[in-house]
Short mmCIF file of C-alpha atoms in Angstrom, two decimals:
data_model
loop_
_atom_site.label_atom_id
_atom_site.label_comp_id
_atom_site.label_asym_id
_atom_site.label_seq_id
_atom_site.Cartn_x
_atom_site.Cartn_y
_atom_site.Cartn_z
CA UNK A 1 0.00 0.00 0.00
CA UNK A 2 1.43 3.15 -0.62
CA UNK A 3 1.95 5.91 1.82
CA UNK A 4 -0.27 8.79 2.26
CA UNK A 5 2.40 11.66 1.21
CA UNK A 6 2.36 14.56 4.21
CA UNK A 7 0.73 17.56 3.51
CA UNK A 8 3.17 20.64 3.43
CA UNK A 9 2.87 23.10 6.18
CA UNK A 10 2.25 26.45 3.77
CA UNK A 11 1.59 28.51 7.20
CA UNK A 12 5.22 28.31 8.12
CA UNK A 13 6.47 28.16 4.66
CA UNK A 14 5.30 31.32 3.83
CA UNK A 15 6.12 32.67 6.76
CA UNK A 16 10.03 31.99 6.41
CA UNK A 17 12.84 34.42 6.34
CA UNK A 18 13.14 36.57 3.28
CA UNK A 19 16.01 38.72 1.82
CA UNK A 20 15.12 41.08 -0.49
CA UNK A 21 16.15 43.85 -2.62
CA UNK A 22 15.30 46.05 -5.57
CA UNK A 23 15.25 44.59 -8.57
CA UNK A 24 16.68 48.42 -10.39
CA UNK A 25 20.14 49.24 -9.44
CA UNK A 26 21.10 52.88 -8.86
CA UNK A 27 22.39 54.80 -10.90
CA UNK A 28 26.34 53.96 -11.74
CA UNK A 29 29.14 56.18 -10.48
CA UNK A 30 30.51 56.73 -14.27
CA UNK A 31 27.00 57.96 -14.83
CA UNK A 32 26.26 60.75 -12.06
CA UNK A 33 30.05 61.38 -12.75
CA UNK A 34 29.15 62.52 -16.30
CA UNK A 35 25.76 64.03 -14.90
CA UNK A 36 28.28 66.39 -12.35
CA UNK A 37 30.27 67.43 -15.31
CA UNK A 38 27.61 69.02 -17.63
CA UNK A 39 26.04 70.60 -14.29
CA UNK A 40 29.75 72.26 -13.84
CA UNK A 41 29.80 73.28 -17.86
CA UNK A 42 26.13 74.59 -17.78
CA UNK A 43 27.34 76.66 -14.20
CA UNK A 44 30.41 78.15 -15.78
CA UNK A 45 28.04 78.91 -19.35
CA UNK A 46 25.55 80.81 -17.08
CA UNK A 47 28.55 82.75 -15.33
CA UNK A 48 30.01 84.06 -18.56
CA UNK A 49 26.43 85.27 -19.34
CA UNK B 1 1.37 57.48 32.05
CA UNK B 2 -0.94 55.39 29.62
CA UNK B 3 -0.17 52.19 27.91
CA UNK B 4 -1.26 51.60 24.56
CA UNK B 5 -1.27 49.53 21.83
CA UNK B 6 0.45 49.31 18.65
CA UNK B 7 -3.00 50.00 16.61
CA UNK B 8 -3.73 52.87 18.80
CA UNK B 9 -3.16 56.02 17.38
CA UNK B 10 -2.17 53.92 14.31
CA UNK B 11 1.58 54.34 15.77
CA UNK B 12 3.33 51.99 13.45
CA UNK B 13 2.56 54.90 10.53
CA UNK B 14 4.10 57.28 13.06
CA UNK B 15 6.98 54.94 13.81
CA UNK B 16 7.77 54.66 9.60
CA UNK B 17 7.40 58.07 9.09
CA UNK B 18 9.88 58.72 11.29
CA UNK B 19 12.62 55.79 10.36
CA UNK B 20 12.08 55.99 6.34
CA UNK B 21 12.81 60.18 6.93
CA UNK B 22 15.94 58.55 8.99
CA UNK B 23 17.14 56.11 6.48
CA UNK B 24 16.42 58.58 3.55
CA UNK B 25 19.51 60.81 5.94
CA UNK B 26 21.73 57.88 6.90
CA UNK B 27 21.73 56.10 2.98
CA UNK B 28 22.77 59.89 1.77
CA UNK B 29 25.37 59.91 4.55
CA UNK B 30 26.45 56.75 3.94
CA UNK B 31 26.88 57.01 0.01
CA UNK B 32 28.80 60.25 0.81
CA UNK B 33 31.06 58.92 3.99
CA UNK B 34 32.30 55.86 1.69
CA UNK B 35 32.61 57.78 -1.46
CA UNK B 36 30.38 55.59 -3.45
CA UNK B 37 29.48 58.80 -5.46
CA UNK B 38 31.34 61.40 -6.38
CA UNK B 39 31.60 64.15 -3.25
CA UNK B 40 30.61 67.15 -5.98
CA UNK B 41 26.51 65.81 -6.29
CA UNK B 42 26.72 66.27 -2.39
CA UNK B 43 25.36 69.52 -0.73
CA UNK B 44 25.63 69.99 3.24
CA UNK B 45 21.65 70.37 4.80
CA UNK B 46 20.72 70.40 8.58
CA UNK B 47 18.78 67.32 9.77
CA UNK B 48 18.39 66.79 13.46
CA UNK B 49 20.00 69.63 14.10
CA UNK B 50 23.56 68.63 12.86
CA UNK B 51 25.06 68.92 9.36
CA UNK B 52 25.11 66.11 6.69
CA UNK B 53 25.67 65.71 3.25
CA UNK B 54 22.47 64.92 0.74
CA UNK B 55 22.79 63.94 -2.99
CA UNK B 56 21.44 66.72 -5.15
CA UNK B 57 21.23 63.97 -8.20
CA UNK B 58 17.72 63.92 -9.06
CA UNK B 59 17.87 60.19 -10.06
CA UNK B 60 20.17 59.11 -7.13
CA UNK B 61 17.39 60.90 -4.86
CA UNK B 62 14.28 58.95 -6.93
CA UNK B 63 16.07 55.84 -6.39
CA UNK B 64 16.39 56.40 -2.48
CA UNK B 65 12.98 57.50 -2.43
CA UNK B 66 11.52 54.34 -3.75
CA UNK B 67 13.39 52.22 -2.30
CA UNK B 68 11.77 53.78 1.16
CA UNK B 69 8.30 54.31 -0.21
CA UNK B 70 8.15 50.35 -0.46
CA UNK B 71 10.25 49.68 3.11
CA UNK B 72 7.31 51.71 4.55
CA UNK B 73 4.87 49.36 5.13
CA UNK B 74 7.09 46.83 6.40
CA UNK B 75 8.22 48.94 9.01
CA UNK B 76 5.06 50.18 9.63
CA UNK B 77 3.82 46.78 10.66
CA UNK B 78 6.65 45.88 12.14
CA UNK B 79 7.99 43.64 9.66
CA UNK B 80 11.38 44.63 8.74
CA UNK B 81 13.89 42.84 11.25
CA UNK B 82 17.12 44.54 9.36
CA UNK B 83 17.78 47.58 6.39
CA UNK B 84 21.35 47.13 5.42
CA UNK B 85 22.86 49.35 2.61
CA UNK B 86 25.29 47.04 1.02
CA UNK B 87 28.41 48.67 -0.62
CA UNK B 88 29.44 46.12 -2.93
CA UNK B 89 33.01 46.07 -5.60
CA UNK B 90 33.13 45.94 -8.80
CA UNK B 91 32.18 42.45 -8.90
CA UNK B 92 29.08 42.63 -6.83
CA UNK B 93 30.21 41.20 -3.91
CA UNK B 94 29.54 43.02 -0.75
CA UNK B 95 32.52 44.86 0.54
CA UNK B 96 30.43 46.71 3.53
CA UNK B 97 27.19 46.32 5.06
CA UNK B 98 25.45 48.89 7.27
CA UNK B 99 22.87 46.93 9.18
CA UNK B 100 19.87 48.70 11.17
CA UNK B 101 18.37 46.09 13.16
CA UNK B 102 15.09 47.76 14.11
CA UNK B 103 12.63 46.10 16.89
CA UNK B 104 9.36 47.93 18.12
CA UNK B 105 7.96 47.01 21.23
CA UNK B 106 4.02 45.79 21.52
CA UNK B 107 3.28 47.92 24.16
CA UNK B 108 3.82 51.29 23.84
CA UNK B 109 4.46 53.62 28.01
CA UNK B 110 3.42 57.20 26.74
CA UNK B 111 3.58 60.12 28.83
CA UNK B 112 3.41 63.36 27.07
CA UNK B 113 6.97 64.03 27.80
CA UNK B 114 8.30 61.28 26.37
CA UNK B 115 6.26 61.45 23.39
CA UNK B 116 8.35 61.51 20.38
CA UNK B 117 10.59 63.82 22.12
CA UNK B 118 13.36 61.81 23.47
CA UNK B 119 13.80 60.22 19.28
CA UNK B 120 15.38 62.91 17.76
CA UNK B 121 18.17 63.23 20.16
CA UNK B 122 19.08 59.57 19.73
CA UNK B 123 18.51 59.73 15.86
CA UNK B 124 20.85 62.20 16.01
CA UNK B 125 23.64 60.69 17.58
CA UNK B 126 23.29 57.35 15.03
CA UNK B 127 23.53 60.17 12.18
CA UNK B 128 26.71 61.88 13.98
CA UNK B 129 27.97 58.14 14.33
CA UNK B 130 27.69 57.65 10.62
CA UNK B 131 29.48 60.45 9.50
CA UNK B 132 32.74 59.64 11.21
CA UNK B 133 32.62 56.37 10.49
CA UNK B 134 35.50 56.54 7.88
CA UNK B 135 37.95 56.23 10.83
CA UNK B 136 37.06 53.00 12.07
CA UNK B 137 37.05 51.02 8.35
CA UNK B 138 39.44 50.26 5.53
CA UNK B 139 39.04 52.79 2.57
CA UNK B 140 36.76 50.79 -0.12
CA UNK B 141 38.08 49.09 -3.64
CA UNK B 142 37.56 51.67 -6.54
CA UNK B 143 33.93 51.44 -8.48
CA UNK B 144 31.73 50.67 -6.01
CA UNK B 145 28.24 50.62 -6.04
CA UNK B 146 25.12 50.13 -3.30
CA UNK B 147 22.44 48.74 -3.30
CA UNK B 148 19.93 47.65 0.13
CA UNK B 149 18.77 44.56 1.46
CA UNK B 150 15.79 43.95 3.40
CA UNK B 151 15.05 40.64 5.94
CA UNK B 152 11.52 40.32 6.48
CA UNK B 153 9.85 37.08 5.98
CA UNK B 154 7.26 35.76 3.09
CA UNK B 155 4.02 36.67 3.82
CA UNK B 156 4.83 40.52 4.70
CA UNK B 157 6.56 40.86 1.30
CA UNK B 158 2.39 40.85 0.21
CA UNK B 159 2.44 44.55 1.96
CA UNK B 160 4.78 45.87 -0.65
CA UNK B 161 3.40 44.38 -3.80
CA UNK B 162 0.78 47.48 -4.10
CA UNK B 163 3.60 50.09 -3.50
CA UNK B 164 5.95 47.85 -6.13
CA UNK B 165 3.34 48.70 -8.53
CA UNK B 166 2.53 52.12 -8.21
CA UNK B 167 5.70 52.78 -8.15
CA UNK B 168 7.30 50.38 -11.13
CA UNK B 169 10.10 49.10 -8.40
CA UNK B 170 9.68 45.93 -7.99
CA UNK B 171 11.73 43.67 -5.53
CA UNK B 172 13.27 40.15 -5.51
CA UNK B 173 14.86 37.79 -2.92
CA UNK B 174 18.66 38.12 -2.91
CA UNK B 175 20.94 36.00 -4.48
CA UNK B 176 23.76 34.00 -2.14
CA UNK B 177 26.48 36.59 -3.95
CA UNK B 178 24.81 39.22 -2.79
CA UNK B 179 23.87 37.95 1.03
CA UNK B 180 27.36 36.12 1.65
CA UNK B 181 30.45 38.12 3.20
CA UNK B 182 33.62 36.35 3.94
CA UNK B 183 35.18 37.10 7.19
CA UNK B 184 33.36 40.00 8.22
CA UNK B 185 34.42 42.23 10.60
CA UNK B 186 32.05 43.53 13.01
CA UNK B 187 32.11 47.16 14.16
CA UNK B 188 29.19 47.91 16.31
CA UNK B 189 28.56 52.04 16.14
CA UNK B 190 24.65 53.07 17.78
CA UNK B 191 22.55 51.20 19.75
CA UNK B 192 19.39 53.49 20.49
CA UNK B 193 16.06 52.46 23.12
CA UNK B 194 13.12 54.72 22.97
CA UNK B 195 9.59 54.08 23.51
CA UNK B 196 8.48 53.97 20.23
CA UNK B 197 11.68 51.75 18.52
CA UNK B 198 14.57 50.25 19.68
CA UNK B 199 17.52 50.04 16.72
CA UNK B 200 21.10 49.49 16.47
CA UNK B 201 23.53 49.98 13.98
CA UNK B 202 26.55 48.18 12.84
CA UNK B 203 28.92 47.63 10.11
CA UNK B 204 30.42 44.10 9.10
CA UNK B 205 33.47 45.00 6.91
CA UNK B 206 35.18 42.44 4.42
CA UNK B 207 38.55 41.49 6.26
CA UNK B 208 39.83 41.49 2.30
CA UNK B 209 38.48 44.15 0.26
CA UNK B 210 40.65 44.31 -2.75
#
């Protein structure tokens, strides 16, 4: 006879301990470097205005 | 003094409020201590009465502010056991982690005194804590990047999947790469106890970084 197969305990399984994170990353360093350097060349165009 | 309950006065909103504002200065802080970004998209502000540095990068800032907007309700039911902002290398591997281990108690001694008042003063010092940090750790490889973690468990990840949506951020369970740290070192730096939250902060450092 076969045996009856236990039920799984879904309570407690989805209630177990999660890491998460966001899926986006943030924005790279190269590219709020590049960001920094047109704000500086748009700051020194408005001075010589 | 009255004793009250966690729904009264619906303090867990009160209680997120107040940490996501806090994490939104500590993950600016943090970015800017450990020179993840460049120190030029940084501008000095007042919070809690002391300076710090916050980005000025209007996508950086987004990004921060999402991030939080979906830690809310977590927090705000008392579901997030740790934020950590991860500074990871090059390779993705974490490097540093900044762990606030946040605990609320059920029962919630209130005298009008007390009331919120005694939070700022100890936010304070875990902000003032942050920004000399740099002494106590090893300088960090070149090109690193951030990103934060969240332990919760299953079910409460259900309180964020409205916010995920709104908000096009959705979240995933980390990978081991980005959980496991080899050797860490651990340097404990705030430890705060109020009537509304108890949190403490630490760091666990790679003992190798490059």
């Amino acid at each position: 006879a076969s045996k009856a197969q236990p039920k799984p305990n879904l309570s407690s399984a989805s209630n177990k301990k999660v890491i998460i994170l966001p899926c986006k990353n943030p924005p790279s360093r190269e590219h709020v470097h590049l960001w920094l350097e047109a704000r500086k060349q748009y700051e020194n165009l408005q001075k010589l205005r | 003094m009255t004793t009250l309950t966690r729904q009264d006065l619906n303090f867990g909103q009160v209680v997120a409020d107040i940490l996501c504002e806090f994490l939104e200065v500590a993950i600016h802080l943090i970015l800017y201590v450990r020179e993840v970004y460049p120190s030029g998209i940084f501008q000095k502000r007042k919070k809690y009465n002391v300076p710090v540095q916050m980005s000025c990068h209007p996508e950086l800032n987004q990004y921060i502010q999402d991030t939080l907007h979906c830690v809310k309700p977590l927090i705000e039911k008392n579901e997030a056991e740790k934020v950590v902002v991860v500074i990871m290398d090059k390779e993705h591997h974490p490097v540093e982690r900044f762990v606030f281990e946040i605990s609320q108690p059920p029962l919630l001694s209130i005298s009008s005194d007390t009331l919120l008042s005694h939070v700022e003063q100890l936010l304070r010092a875990f902000i003032l804590k942050i920004s000399v940090c740099d002494a106590v750790l090893n300088n960090n490889p070149p090109g690193c990047s951030f990103t934060v973690l969240v332990h919760t468990r299953d079910a409460a990840t259900r309180n964020m999947e409205k916010v995920q949506v709104i908000k096009d951020f959705p979240w995933i369970v980390a990978d081991e790469q980005e959980v496991h740290m080899q050797e860490p070192r651990l340097i404990p730096l705030k430890t705060m106890t109020s009537d509304i939250v108890k949190m403490q902060l630490y760091v666990e450092e790679r003992a190798q970084k490059t």
